[in-house]
Coordinates of C-alpha atoms in Angstrom, one line a residue:
X69 CA 117.7 108.3 210.5
X70 CA 120.4 110.9 210.7
X71 CA 123.2 110.1 213.1
X72 CA 124.7 112.9 215.1
X73 CA 128.2 114.3 214.4
X74 CA 130.3 116.9 216.3
X75 CA 129.1 119.6 213.8
X76 CA 125.5 118.5 213.5
X77 CA 122.8 120.8 215.0
X78 CA 121.4 117.8 216.9
X79 CA 124.3 116.9 219.1
X80 CA 122.1 116.6 222.2
X81 CA 120.6 113.4 223.2
X82 CA 116.8 113.1 223.5
X83 CA 116.3 111.5 226.9
X84 CA 113.1 111.0 229.0
X85 CA 109.7 109.5 229.2
X86 CA 107.6 109.3 226.1
X87 CA 103.8 109.0 225.8
X88 CA 102.2 108.7 222.4
X89 CA 98.7 108.1 221.0
X90 CA 98.6 105.4 218.4
X91 CA 97.4 106.5 214.9
X92 CA 96.5 102.9 213.9
X93 CA 93.2 101.2 214.6
X94 CA 94.2 99.0 217.5
X95 CA 92.7 97.9 220.8
X96 CA 95.6 99.5 222.7
X97 CA 95.6 103.3 222.1
X98 CA 98.6 104.5 224.0
X99 CA 102.4 103.8 223.9
X100 CA 104.4 104.6 227.0
X101 CA 108.1 104.2 227.3
X102 CA 111.6 105.8 227.8
X103 CA 113.7 107.2 225.0
X104 CA 117.4 107.8 224.9
X105 CA 118.8 108.6 221.5
X106 CA 120.8 111.1 219.6
X107 CA 119.8 110.1 216.1
X108 CA 116.9 111.9 214.4
X109 CA 114.4 110.0 212.2
X110 CA 112.5 111.8 209.4
X111 CA 109.9 109.8 207.6
X112 CA 109.9 109.7 203.8
X113 CA 106.8 110.2 201.6
X114 CA 105.9 106.5 201.7
X115 CA 106.0 106.0 205.5
X116 CA 103.4 107.0 207.9
X117 CA 103.9 107.8 211.6
X118 CA 102.9 105.1 214.2
X119 CA 101.8 107.6 216.9
X120 CA 101.4 111.3 217.8
X121 CA 103.6 112.3 220.8
X122 CA 101.8 113.6 223.8
X123 CA 104.9 113.9 226.1
X124 CA 108.5 113.4 225.1
X125 CA 110.5 113.9 221.9
X126 CA 109.5 111.1 219.5
X127 CA 111.4 110.5 216.2
X128 CA 113.3 113.7 216.0
X129 CA 112.1 116.2 218.6
X130 CA 110.5 118.4 215.9
X131 CA 107.5 116.9 214.1
X132 CA 105.6 115.4 217.1
X133 CA 105.5 111.8 215.8
X134 CA 106.9 108.5 217.0
X135 CA 107.7 105.4 215.0
X136 CA 106.9 104.5 211.4
X137 CA 104.5 102.3 209.4
X138 CA 105.3 101.2 205.9
X139 CA 103.0 98.6 204.3
X140 CA 102.8 95.8 206.9
X141 CA 106.0 96.9 208.7
X142 CA 105.9 98.7 212.0

């Protein structure tokens, strides 16, 4: 996660409702919540996204994903 700074291109906070479709095989298929963050999370090569954003910003407001999965960690 990259934290904002006064010179960073992502000074603005990402605020609002978020709806995302889980990419894992689970009984529950949709995540619904509220996000309010200024940091931006970019997944490395070994992590997979938890969900695809339908509405909202997600991890960074750019790639359309929310959350991360690495081995058995969500």
